[in-house]
Tab-separated table of C-alpha atoms in Angstrom:
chain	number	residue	atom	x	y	z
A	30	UNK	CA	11.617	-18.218	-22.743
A	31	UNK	CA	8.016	-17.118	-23.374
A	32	UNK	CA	6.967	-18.454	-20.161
A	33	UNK	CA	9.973	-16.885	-18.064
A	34	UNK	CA	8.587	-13.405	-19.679
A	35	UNK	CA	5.085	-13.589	-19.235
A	36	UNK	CA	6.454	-14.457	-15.352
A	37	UNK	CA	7.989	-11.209	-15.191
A	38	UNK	CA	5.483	-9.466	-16.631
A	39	UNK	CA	2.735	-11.184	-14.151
A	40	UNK	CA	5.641	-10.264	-11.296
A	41	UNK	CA	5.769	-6.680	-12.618
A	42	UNK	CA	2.476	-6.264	-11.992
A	43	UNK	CA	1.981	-7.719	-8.547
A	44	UNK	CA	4.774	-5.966	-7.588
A	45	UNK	CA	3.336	-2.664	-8.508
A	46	UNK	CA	0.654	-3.122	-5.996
A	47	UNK	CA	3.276	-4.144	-3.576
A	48	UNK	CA	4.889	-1.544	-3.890
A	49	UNK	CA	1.778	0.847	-4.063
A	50	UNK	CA	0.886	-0.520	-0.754
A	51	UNK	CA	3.851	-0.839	0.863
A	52	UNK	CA	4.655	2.857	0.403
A	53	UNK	CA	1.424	4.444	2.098
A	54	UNK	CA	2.200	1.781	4.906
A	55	UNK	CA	6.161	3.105	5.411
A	56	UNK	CA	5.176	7.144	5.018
A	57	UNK	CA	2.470	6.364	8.038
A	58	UNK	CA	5.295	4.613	9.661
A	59	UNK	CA	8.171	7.308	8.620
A	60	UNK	CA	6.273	9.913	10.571
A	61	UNK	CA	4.056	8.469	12.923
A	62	UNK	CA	6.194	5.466	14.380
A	63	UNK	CA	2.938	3.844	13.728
A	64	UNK	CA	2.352	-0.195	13.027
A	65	UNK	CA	-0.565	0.064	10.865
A	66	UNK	CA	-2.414	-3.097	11.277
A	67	UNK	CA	-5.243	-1.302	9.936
A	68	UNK	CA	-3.243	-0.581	6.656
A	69	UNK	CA	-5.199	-2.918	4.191
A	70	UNK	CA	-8.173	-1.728	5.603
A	71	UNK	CA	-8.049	1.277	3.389
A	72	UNK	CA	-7.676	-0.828	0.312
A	73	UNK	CA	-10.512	-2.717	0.927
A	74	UNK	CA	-12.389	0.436	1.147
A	75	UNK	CA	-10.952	1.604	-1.985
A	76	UNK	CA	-12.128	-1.357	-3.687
A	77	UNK	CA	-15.510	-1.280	-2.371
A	78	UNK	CA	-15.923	2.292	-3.519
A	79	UNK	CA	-15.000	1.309	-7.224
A	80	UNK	CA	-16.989	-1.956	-6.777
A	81	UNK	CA	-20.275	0.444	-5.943
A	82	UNK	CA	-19.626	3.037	-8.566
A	83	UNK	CA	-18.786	1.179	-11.233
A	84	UNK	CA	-21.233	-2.579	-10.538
A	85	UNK	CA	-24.293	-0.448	-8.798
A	86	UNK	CA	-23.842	2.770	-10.006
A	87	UNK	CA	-22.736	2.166	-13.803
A	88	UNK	CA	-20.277	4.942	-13.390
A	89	UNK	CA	-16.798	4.983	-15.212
A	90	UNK	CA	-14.098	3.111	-14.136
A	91	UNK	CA	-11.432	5.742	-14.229
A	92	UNK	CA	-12.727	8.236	-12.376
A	93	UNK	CA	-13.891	6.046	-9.916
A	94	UNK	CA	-10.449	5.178	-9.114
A	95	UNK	CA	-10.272	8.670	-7.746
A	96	UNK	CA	-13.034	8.795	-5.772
A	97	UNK	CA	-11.973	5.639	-4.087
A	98	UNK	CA	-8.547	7.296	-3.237
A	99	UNK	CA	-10.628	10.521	-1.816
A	100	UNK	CA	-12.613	8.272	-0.003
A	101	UNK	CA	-9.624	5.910	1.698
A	102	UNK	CA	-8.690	9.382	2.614
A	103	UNK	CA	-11.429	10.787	3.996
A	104	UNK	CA	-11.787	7.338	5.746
A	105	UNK	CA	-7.929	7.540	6.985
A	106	UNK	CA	-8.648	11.651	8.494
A	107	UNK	CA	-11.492	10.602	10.258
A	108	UNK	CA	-9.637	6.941	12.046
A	109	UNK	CA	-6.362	9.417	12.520
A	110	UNK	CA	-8.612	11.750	14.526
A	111	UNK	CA	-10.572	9.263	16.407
A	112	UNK	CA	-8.291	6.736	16.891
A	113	UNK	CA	-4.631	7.821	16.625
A	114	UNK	CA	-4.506	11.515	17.383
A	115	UNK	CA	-5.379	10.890	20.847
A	116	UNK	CA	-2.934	8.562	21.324
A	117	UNK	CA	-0.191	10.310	19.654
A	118	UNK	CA	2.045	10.775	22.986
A	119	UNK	CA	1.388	7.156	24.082
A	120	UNK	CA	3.293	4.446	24.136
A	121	UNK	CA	3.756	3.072	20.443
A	122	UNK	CA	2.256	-0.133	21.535
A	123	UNK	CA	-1.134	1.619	22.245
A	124	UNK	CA	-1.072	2.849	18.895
A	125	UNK	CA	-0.735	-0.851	17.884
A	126	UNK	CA	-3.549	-1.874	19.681
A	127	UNK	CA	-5.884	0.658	18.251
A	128	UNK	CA	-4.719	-0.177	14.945
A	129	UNK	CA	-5.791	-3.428	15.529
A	130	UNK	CA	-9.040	-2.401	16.724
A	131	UNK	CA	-9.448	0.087	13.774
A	132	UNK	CA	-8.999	-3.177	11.440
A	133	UNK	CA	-11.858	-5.224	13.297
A	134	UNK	CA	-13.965	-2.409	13.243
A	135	UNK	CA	-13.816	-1.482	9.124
A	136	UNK	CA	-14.094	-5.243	8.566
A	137	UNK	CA	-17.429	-6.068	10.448
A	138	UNK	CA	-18.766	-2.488	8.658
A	139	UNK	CA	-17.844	-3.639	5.608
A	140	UNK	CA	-19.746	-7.358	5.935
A	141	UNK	CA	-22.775	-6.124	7.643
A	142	UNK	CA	-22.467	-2.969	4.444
A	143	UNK	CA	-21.846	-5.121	1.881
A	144	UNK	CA	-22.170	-8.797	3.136
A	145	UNK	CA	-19.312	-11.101	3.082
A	146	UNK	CA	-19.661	-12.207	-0.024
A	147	UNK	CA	-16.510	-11.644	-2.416
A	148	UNK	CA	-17.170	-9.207	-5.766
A	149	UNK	CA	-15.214	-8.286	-8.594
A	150	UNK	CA	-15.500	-4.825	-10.370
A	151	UNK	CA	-16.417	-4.984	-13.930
A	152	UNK	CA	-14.122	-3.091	-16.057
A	153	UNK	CA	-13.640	-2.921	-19.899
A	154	UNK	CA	-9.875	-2.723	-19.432
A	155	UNK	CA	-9.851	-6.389	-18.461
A	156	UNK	CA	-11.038	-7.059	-22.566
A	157	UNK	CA	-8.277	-5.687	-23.757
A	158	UNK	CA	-5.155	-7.893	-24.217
A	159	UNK	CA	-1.838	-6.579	-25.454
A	160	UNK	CA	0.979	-9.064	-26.891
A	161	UNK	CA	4.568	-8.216	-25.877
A	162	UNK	CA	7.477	-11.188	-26.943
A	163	UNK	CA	5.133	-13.801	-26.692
A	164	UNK	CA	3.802	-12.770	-23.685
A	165	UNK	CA	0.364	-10.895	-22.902
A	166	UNK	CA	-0.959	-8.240	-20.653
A	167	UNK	CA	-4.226	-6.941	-20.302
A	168	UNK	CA	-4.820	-3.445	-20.583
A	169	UNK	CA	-6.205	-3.398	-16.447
A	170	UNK	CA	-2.401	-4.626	-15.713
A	171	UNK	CA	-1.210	-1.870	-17.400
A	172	UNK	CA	-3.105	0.940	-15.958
A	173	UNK	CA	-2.086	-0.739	-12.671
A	174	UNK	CA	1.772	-0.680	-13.724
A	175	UNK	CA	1.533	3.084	-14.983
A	176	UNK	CA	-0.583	4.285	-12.053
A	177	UNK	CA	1.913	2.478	-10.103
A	178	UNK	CA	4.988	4.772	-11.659
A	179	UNK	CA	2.618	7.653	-11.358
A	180	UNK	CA	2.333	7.760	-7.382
A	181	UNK	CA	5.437	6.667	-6.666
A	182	UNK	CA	6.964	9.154	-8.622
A	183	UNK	CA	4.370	11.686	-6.970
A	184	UNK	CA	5.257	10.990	-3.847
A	185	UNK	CA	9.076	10.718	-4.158
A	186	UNK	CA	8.830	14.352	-5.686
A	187	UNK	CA	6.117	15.549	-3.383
A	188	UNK	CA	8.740	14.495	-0.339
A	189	UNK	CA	11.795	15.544	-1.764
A	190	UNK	CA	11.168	18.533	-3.861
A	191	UNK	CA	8.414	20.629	-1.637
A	192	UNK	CA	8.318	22.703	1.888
A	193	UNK	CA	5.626	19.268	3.007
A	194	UNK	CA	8.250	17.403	2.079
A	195	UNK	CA	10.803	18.586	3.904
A	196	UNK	CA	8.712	19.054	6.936
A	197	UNK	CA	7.602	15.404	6.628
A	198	UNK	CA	11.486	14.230	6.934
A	199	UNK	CA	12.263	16.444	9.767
A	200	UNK	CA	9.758	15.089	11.402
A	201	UNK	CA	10.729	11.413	10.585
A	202	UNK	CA	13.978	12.022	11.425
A	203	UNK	CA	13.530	13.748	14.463
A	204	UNK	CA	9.819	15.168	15.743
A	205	UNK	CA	11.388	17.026	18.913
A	206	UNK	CA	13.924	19.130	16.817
A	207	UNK	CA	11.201	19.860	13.630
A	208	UNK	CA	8.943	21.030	16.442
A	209	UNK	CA	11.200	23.465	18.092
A	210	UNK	CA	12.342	24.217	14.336
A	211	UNK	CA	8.779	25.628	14.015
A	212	UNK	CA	7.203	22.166	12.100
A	213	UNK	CA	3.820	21.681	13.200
A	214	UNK	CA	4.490	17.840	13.801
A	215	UNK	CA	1.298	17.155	14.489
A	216	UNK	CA	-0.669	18.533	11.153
A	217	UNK	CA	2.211	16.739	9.174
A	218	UNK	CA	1.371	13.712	10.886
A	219	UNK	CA	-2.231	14.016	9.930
A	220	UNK	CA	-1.791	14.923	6.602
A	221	UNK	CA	0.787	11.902	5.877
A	222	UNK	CA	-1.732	9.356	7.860
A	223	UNK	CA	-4.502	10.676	4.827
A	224	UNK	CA	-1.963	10.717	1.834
A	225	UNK	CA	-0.966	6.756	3.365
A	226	UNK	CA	-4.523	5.851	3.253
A	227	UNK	CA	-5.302	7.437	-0.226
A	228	UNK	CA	-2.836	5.075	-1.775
A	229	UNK	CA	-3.337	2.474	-0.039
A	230	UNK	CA	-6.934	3.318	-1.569
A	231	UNK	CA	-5.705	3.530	-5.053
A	232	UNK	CA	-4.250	-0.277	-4.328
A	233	UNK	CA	-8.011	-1.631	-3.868
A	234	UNK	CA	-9.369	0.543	-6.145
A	235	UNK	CA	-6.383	-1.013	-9.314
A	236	UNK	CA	-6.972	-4.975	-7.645
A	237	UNK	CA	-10.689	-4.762	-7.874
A	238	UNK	CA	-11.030	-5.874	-11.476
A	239	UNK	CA	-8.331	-8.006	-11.046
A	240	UNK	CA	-9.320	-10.303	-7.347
A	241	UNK	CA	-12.044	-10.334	-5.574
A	242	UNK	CA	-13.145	-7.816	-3.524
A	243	UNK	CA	-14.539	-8.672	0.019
A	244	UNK	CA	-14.476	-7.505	3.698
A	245	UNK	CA	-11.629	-9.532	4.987
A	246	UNK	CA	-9.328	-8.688	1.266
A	247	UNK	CA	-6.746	-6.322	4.120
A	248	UNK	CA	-5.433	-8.588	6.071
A	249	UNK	CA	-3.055	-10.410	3.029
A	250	UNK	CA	-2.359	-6.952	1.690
A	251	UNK	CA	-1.018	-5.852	5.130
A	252	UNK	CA	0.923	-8.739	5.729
A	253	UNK	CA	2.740	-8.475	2.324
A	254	UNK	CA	3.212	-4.415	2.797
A	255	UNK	CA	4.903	-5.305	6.116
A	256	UNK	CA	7.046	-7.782	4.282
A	257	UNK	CA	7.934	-4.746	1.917
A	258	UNK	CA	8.662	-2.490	4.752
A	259	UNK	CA	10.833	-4.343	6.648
A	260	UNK	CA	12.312	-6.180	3.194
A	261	UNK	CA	13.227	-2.580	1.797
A	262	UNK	CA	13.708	-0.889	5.113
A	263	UNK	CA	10.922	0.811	7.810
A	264	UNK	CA	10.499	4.343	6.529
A	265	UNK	CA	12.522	4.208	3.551
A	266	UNK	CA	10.494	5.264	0.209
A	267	UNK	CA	13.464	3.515	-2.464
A	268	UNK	CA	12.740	0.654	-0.088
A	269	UNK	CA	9.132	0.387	-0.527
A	270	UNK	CA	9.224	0.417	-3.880
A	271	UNK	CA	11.700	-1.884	-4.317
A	272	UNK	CA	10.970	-4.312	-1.896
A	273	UNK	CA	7.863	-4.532	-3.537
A	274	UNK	CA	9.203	-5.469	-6.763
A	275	UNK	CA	10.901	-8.316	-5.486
A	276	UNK	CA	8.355	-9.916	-3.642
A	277	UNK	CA	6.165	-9.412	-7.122
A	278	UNK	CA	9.059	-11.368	-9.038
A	279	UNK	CA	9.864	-13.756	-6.413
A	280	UNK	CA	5.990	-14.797	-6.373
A	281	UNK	CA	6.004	-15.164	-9.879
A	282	UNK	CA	8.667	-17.125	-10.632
A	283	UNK	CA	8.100	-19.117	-7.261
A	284	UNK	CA	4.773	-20.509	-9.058
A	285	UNK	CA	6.592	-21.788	-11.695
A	286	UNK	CA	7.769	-24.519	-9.596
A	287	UNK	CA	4.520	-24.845	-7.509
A	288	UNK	CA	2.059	-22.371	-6.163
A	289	UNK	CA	2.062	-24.056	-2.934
A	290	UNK	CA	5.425	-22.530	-2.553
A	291	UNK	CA	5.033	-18.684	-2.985
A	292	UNK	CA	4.547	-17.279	-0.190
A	293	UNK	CA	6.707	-19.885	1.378
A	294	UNK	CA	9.693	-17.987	-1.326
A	295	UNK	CA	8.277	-14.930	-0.113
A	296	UNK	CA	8.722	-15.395	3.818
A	297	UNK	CA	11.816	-17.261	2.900
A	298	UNK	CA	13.313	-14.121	1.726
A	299	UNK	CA	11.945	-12.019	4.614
A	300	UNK	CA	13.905	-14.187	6.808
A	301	UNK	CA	17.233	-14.257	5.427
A	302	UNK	CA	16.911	-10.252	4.696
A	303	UNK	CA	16.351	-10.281	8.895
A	304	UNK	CA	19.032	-12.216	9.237
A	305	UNK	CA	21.586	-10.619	7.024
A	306	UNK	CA	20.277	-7.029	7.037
A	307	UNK	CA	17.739	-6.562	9.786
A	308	UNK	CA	17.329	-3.059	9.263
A	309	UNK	CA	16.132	-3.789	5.561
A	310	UNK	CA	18.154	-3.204	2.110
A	311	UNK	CA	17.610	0.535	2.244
A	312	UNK	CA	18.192	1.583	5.883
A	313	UNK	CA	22.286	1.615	6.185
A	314	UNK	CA	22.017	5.561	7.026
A	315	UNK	CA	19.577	7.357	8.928
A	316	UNK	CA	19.082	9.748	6.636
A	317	UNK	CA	17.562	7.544	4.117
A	318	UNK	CA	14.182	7.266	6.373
A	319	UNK	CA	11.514	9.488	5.233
Protein backbone atom coordinates (compact mmCIF):
# COMPACT_ATOMS: atom_id res chain seq x y z
CA UNK A 1 0.00 0.00 0.00
CA UNK A 2 3.02 2.20 0.79
CA UNK A 3 4.39 1.63 -2.52
CA UNK A 4 0.99 2.27 -4.50
CA UNK A 5 1.13 5.84 -2.52
CA UNK A 6 4.47 6.91 -2.93
CA UNK A 7 3.40 6.02 -6.90
CA UNK A 8 0.84 8.54 -6.76
CA UNK A 9 2.63 10.88 -5.12
CA UNK A 10 5.75 10.47 -7.72
CA UNK A 11 2.64 10.61 -10.51
CA UNK A 12 1.32 13.78 -8.84
CA UNK A 13 4.26 15.37 -9.37
CA UNK A 14 5.15 14.52 -12.94
CA UNK A 15 1.91 15.29 -13.75
CA UNK A 16 2.14 18.78 -12.49
CA UNK A 17 4.76 19.52 -14.99
CA UNK A 18 2.60 17.90 -17.54
CA UNK A 19 0.20 19.74 -16.99
CA UNK A 20 2.31 23.03 -16.54
CA UNK A 21 3.54 22.39 -19.95
CA UNK A 22 0.84 21.23 -21.64
CA UNK A 23 -1.18 24.36 -20.82
CA UNK A 24 1.28 27.12 -22.30
CA UNK A 25 1.40 24.64 -25.37
CA UNK A 26 -2.78 24.57 -25.80
CA UNK A 27 -3.23 28.64 -24.99
CA UNK A 28 -0.49 29.14 -28.04
CA UNK A 29 -2.57 26.69 -29.87
CA UNK A 30 -6.18 28.12 -28.61
CA UNK A 31 -5.33 31.40 -30.26
CA UNK A 32 -2.80 31.04 -32.71
CA UNK A 33 -3.81 27.65 -34.49
CA UNK A 34 -0.18 27.19 -33.96
CA UNK A 35 1.77 23.55 -33.65
CA UNK A 36 4.47 24.58 -31.43
CA UNK A 37 7.28 22.30 -32.13
CA UNK A 38 9.35 24.82 -30.58
CA UNK A 39 7.29 24.48 -27.27
CA UNK A 40 9.98 22.73 -25.02
CA UNK A 41 12.33 25.00 -26.27
CA UNK A 42 11.23 27.54 -23.77
CA UNK A 43 11.67 25.15 -20.92
CA UNK A 44 14.97 24.42 -21.68
CA UNK A 45 15.64 28.03 -21.56
CA UNK A 46 13.96 28.32 -18.34
CA UNK A 47 16.11 25.79 -16.93
CA UNK A 48 19.23 27.15 -18.18
CA UNK A 49 18.42 30.52 -16.68
CA UNK A 50 17.97 28.92 -13.10
CA UNK A 51 20.95 26.59 -13.84
CA UNK A 52 23.19 30.05 -14.39
CA UNK A 53 21.74 31.99 -11.53
CA UNK A 54 21.65 29.70 -9.07
CA UNK A 55 25.22 27.10 -10.10
CA UNK A 56 27.33 30.31 -11.58
CA UNK A 57 25.82 33.04 -10.06
CA UNK A 58 25.07 31.73 -6.36
CA UNK A 59 21.80 33.51 -6.53
CA UNK A 60 18.56 32.18 -4.76
CA UNK A 61 16.64 29.61 -6.06
CA UNK A 62 13.24 31.14 -5.74
CA UNK A 63 13.56 34.09 -7.32
CA UNK A 64 15.35 32.69 -9.97
CA UNK A 65 12.40 30.78 -10.90
CA UNK A 66 11.01 34.11 -11.92
CA UNK A 67 13.52 35.37 -13.83
CA UNK A 68 13.57 32.23 -15.84
CA UNK A 69 9.77 32.68 -16.57
CA UNK A 70 10.59 36.55 -17.63
CA UNK A 71 13.19 35.31 -19.63
CA UNK A 72 11.15 32.25 -21.60
CA UNK A 73 9.07 35.26 -22.18
CA UNK A 74 11.13 37.65 -23.37
CA UNK A 75 12.61 34.72 -25.45
CA UNK A 76 8.89 33.71 -26.72
CA UNK A 77 8.13 37.94 -27.80
CA UNK A 78 11.12 38.11 -29.62
CA UNK A 79 10.60 34.23 -31.79
CA UNK A 80 6.66 35.47 -32.06
CA UNK A 81 7.93 38.62 -33.79
CA UNK A 82 10.59 37.15 -35.88
CA UNK A 83 9.31 34.06 -36.65
CA UNK A 84 5.50 33.79 -36.33
CA UNK A 85 4.10 37.27 -36.72
CA UNK A 86 5.06 37.33 -40.21
CA UNK A 87 3.56 34.36 -40.96
CA UNK A 88 0.42 34.88 -39.16
CA UNK A 89 -1.91 34.88 -42.46
CA UNK A 90 -0.08 31.83 -43.90
CA UNK A 91 -0.94 28.65 -44.26
CA UNK A 92 -0.82 26.85 -40.73
CA UNK A 93 1.67 24.48 -42.11
CA UNK A 94 4.23 27.35 -42.59
CA UNK A 95 3.82 28.15 -39.14
CA UNK A 96 4.80 24.47 -38.51
CA UNK A 97 7.75 24.66 -40.36
CA UNK A 98 9.10 27.69 -38.65
CA UNK A 99 8.37 26.18 -35.46
CA UNK A 100 10.48 23.57 -36.35
CA UNK A 101 13.15 25.77 -37.39
CA UNK A 102 12.74 27.94 -34.20
CA UNK A 103 13.49 24.51 -32.21
CA UNK A 104 16.84 23.76 -34.22
CA UNK A 105 17.85 27.11 -33.85
CA UNK A 106 17.48 27.52 -29.66
CA UNK A 107 19.04 24.04 -29.48
CA UNK A 108 22.42 24.61 -31.38
CA UNK A 109 22.48 28.23 -29.23
CA UNK A 110 22.07 26.54 -26.32
CA UNK A 111 25.13 23.75 -26.99
CA UNK A 112 27.51 26.11 -28.52
CA UNK A 113 26.21 28.64 -25.03
CA UNK A 114 26.41 26.16 -22.70
CA UNK A 115 27.95 22.96 -24.31
CA UNK A 116 26.06 19.83 -24.53
CA UNK A 117 26.84 18.61 -21.55
CA UNK A 118 23.73 17.81 -19.16
CA UNK A 119 23.58 19.98 -15.57
CA UNK A 120 21.49 19.89 -12.69
CA UNK A 121 20.61 23.05 -10.58
CA UNK A 122 21.60 22.86 -7.04
CA UNK A 123 18.83 23.63 -4.77
CA UNK A 124 18.40 23.25 -0.93
CA UNK A 125 14.79 22.18 -1.43
CA UNK A 126 16.01 18.85 -2.77
CA UNK A 127 17.44 18.22 1.27
CA UNK A 128 14.40 18.44 2.55
CA UNK A 129 12.23 15.26 2.74
CA UNK A 130 8.69 15.23 4.06
CA UNK A 131 6.93 11.80 5.20
CA UNK A 132 3.25 11.45 4.22
CA UNK A 133 1.56 7.57 4.94
CA UNK A 134 4.65 5.96 4.46
CA UNK A 135 5.49 7.68 1.60
CA UNK A 136 8.05 10.69 1.05
CA UNK A 137 8.34 13.85 -0.90
CA UNK A 138 10.95 16.22 -1.07
CA UNK A 139 10.32 19.66 -0.43
CA UNK A 140 11.52 20.59 -4.52
CA UNK A 141 8.35 18.20 -5.43
CA UNK A 142 6.32 20.20 -3.50
CA UNK A 143 7.10 23.62 -4.62
CA UNK A 144 6.66 22.03 -8.08
CA UNK A 145 3.03 20.65 -7.08
CA UNK A 146 1.99 24.12 -5.45
CA UNK A 147 3.51 26.26 -8.21
CA UNK A 148 1.74 23.91 -10.37
CA UNK A 149 -1.90 24.84 -8.64
CA UNK A 150 -0.67 28.38 -8.61
CA UNK A 151 -0.52 28.97 -12.55
CA UNK A 152 -3.07 26.95 -13.42
CA UNK A 153 -5.32 28.56 -11.25
CA UNK A 154 -3.79 31.97 -12.60
CA UNK A 155 -4.45 31.33 -15.79
CA UNK A 156 -7.93 29.73 -15.57
CA UNK A 157 -8.92 33.06 -13.68
CA UNK A 158 -6.83 35.34 -15.81
CA UNK A 159 -8.99 33.75 -18.98
CA UNK A 160 -12.19 33.54 -17.51
CA UNK A 161 -12.59 36.34 -15.11
CA UNK A 162 -10.77 39.46 -17.07
CA UNK A 163 -11.46 41.78 -20.37
CA UNK A 164 -7.78 39.61 -21.79
CA UNK A 165 -9.58 36.87 -21.09
CA UNK A 166 -12.42 37.28 -22.83
CA UNK A 167 -10.68 38.74 -25.77
CA UNK A 168 -8.38 35.68 -25.81
CA UNK A 169 -11.63 33.28 -26.29
CA UNK A 170 -13.18 35.36 -28.89
CA UNK A 171 -10.40 35.11 -30.62
CA UNK A 172 -10.03 31.27 -30.19
CA UNK A 173 -13.31 30.80 -31.01
CA UNK A 174 -13.54 32.87 -33.85
CA UNK A 175 -10.57 35.60 -34.93
CA UNK A 176 -12.75 37.10 -37.92
CA UNK A 177 -15.81 37.99 -35.66
CA UNK A 178 -13.44 39.29 -32.38
CA UNK A 179 -11.78 41.44 -35.03
CA UNK A 180 -14.77 43.10 -36.46
CA UNK A 181 -16.02 43.04 -32.67
CA UNK A 182 -13.15 45.55 -32.15
CA UNK A 183 -10.44 42.67 -30.57
CA UNK A 184 -7.12 43.49 -31.66
CA UNK A 185 -6.44 39.73 -32.66
CA UNK A 186 -3.23 40.26 -33.36
CA UNK A 187 -1.78 41.89 -29.88
CA UNK A 188 -3.83 39.03 -28.13
CA UNK A 189 -2.04 36.66 -30.12
CA UNK A 190 1.26 38.09 -29.09
CA UNK A 191 0.60 38.45 -25.69
CA UNK A 192 -0.77 34.68 -25.31
CA UNK A 193 2.43 33.36 -27.50
CA UNK A 194 4.64 35.25 -24.31
CA UNK A 195 2.31 34.11 -21.37
CA UNK A 196 2.70 30.22 -23.30
CA UNK A 197 6.35 30.59 -23.23
CA UNK A 198 6.61 32.00 -19.59
CA UNK A 199 5.14 28.79 -18.33
CA UNK A 200 6.47 26.70 -20.30
CA UNK A 201 9.59 28.58 -18.65
CA UNK A 202 8.43 28.01 -15.18
CA UNK A 203 8.36 24.03 -16.30
CA UNK A 204 12.34 24.10 -16.84
CA UNK A 205 12.92 26.37 -14.33
CA UNK A 206 10.72 23.58 -11.38
CA UNK A 207 12.60 20.25 -13.43
CA UNK A 208 16.02 21.70 -13.12
CA UNK A 209 16.79 20.42 -9.65
CA UNK A 210 14.98 17.55 -10.33
CA UNK A 211 16.62 16.11 -14.22
CA UNK A 212 19.15 17.19 -15.95
CA UNK A 213 19.28 20.12 -17.72
CA UNK A 214 20.81 20.15 -21.31
CA UNK A 215 20.27 21.58 -24.86
CA UNK A 216 18.27 18.84 -26.38
CA UNK A 217 15.90 18.47 -22.63
CA UNK A 218 12.60 20.07 -25.27
CA UNK A 219 12.11 17.70 -27.46
CA UNK A 220 10.56 14.88 -24.65
CA UNK A 221 8.75 17.74 -22.98
CA UNK A 222 7.04 18.64 -26.31
CA UNK A 223 6.20 15.34 -27.22
CA UNK A 224 4.47 14.62 -23.84
CA UNK A 225 2.62 18.30 -23.91
CA UNK A 226 1.27 17.21 -27.32
CA UNK A 227 0.15 13.98 -25.78
CA UNK A 228 -1.68 16.28 -23.14
CA UNK A 229 -3.19 18.42 -25.74
CA UNK A 230 -4.64 16.13 -27.84
CA UNK A 231 -5.32 13.56 -24.61
CA UNK A 232 -7.39 16.47 -22.88
CA UNK A 233 -8.49 18.21 -26.01
CA UNK A 234 -6.51 21.03 -28.49
CA UNK A 235 -7.30 24.34 -26.85
CA UNK A 236 -9.09 23.23 -23.93
CA UNK A 237 -7.48 24.58 -20.48
CA UNK A 238 -9.62 21.66 -18.03
CA UNK A 239 -8.00 19.47 -20.67
CA UNK A 240 -4.51 20.42 -20.21
CA UNK A 241 -4.54 20.09 -16.87
CA UNK A 242 -6.07 17.04 -16.70
CA UNK A 243 -4.60 15.27 -19.34
CA UNK A 244 -1.57 15.97 -17.69
CA UNK A 245 -2.44 14.31 -14.59
CA UNK A 246 -3.08 11.20 -16.17
CA UNK A 247 -0.18 10.76 -18.13
CA UNK A 248 1.77 11.64 -14.58
CA UNK A 249 -0.23 8.63 -12.91
CA UNK A 250 -0.22 6.38 -15.78
CA UNK A 251 3.77 6.74 -15.86
CA UNK A 252 3.96 6.05 -12.41
CA UNK A 253 2.14 3.23 -11.90
CA UNK A 254 3.29 1.90 -15.44
CA UNK A 255 6.93 1.56 -13.74
CA UNK A 256 5.72 -0.52 -11.27
CA UNK A 257 5.51 -3.26 -13.65
CA UNK A 258 8.62 -2.25 -15.71
CA UNK A 259 10.06 1.04 -16.77
CA UNK A 260 10.57 -0.21 -20.15
CA UNK A 261 6.88 0.09 -20.43
CA UNK A 262 5.93 3.78 -19.61
CA UNK A 263 5.85 5.53 -22.24
CA UNK A 264 4.68 2.51 -24.09
CA UNK A 265 1.29 2.99 -21.26
CA UNK A 266 1.54 6.45 -22.14
CA UNK A 267 1.20 6.25 -26.10
CA UNK A 268 -1.05 3.36 -25.42
CA UNK A 269 -3.51 5.66 -23.96
CA UNK A 270 -3.00 8.38 -26.60
CA UNK A 271 -4.14 5.89 -29.03
CA UNK A 272 -7.22 4.55 -27.71
CA UNK A 273 -8.27 8.33 -26.58
CA UNK A 274 -7.82 8.91 -30.75
CA UNK A 275 -9.68 6.21 -31.33
CA UNK A 276 -12.59 6.61 -29.00
CA UNK A 277 -12.59 10.41 -28.64
CA UNK A 278 -10.42 11.99 -31.29
CA UNK A 279 -11.23 15.35 -30.41
CA UNK A 280 -9.78 14.72 -26.79
CA UNK A 281 -11.81 14.23 -23.32
CA UNK A 282 -12.58 17.92 -23.08
CA UNK A 283 -13.56 19.06 -26.60
CA UNK A 284 -17.43 17.71 -26.96
CA UNK A 285 -18.55 21.57 -27.40
CA UNK A 286 -16.91 24.27 -29.07
CA UNK A 287 -17.22 26.45 -26.55
CA UNK A 288 -14.98 24.67 -24.24
CA UNK A 289 -11.76 25.79 -26.46
CA UNK A 290 -10.00 28.67 -25.07
Amino acid sequence: MEIIFQQFINGIVSGSTYALIGLGLTLIYGVMGLVNFAHGEFAMIGGFTTFYLVAQQQGSYLPAILVAVLAAAIAGIVVDLVAFYPLRKANPLNLMLSSLGVSIFLVNLSQYIFSADPRKTPTKFMESVYHLGGASITGQRVIIIVASIILAAGIYLLVQKTSFGRAVRAASLDAETALLYGVNTDKVAFFTFALGTALAGATGALVGPLFDVYPTMGLPLTMKAFVVVVLGGMGSIPGAIIGGLIIGLAESFASLISSRYTELFVYLILLLVLIFKPHGIFRRYREEKV
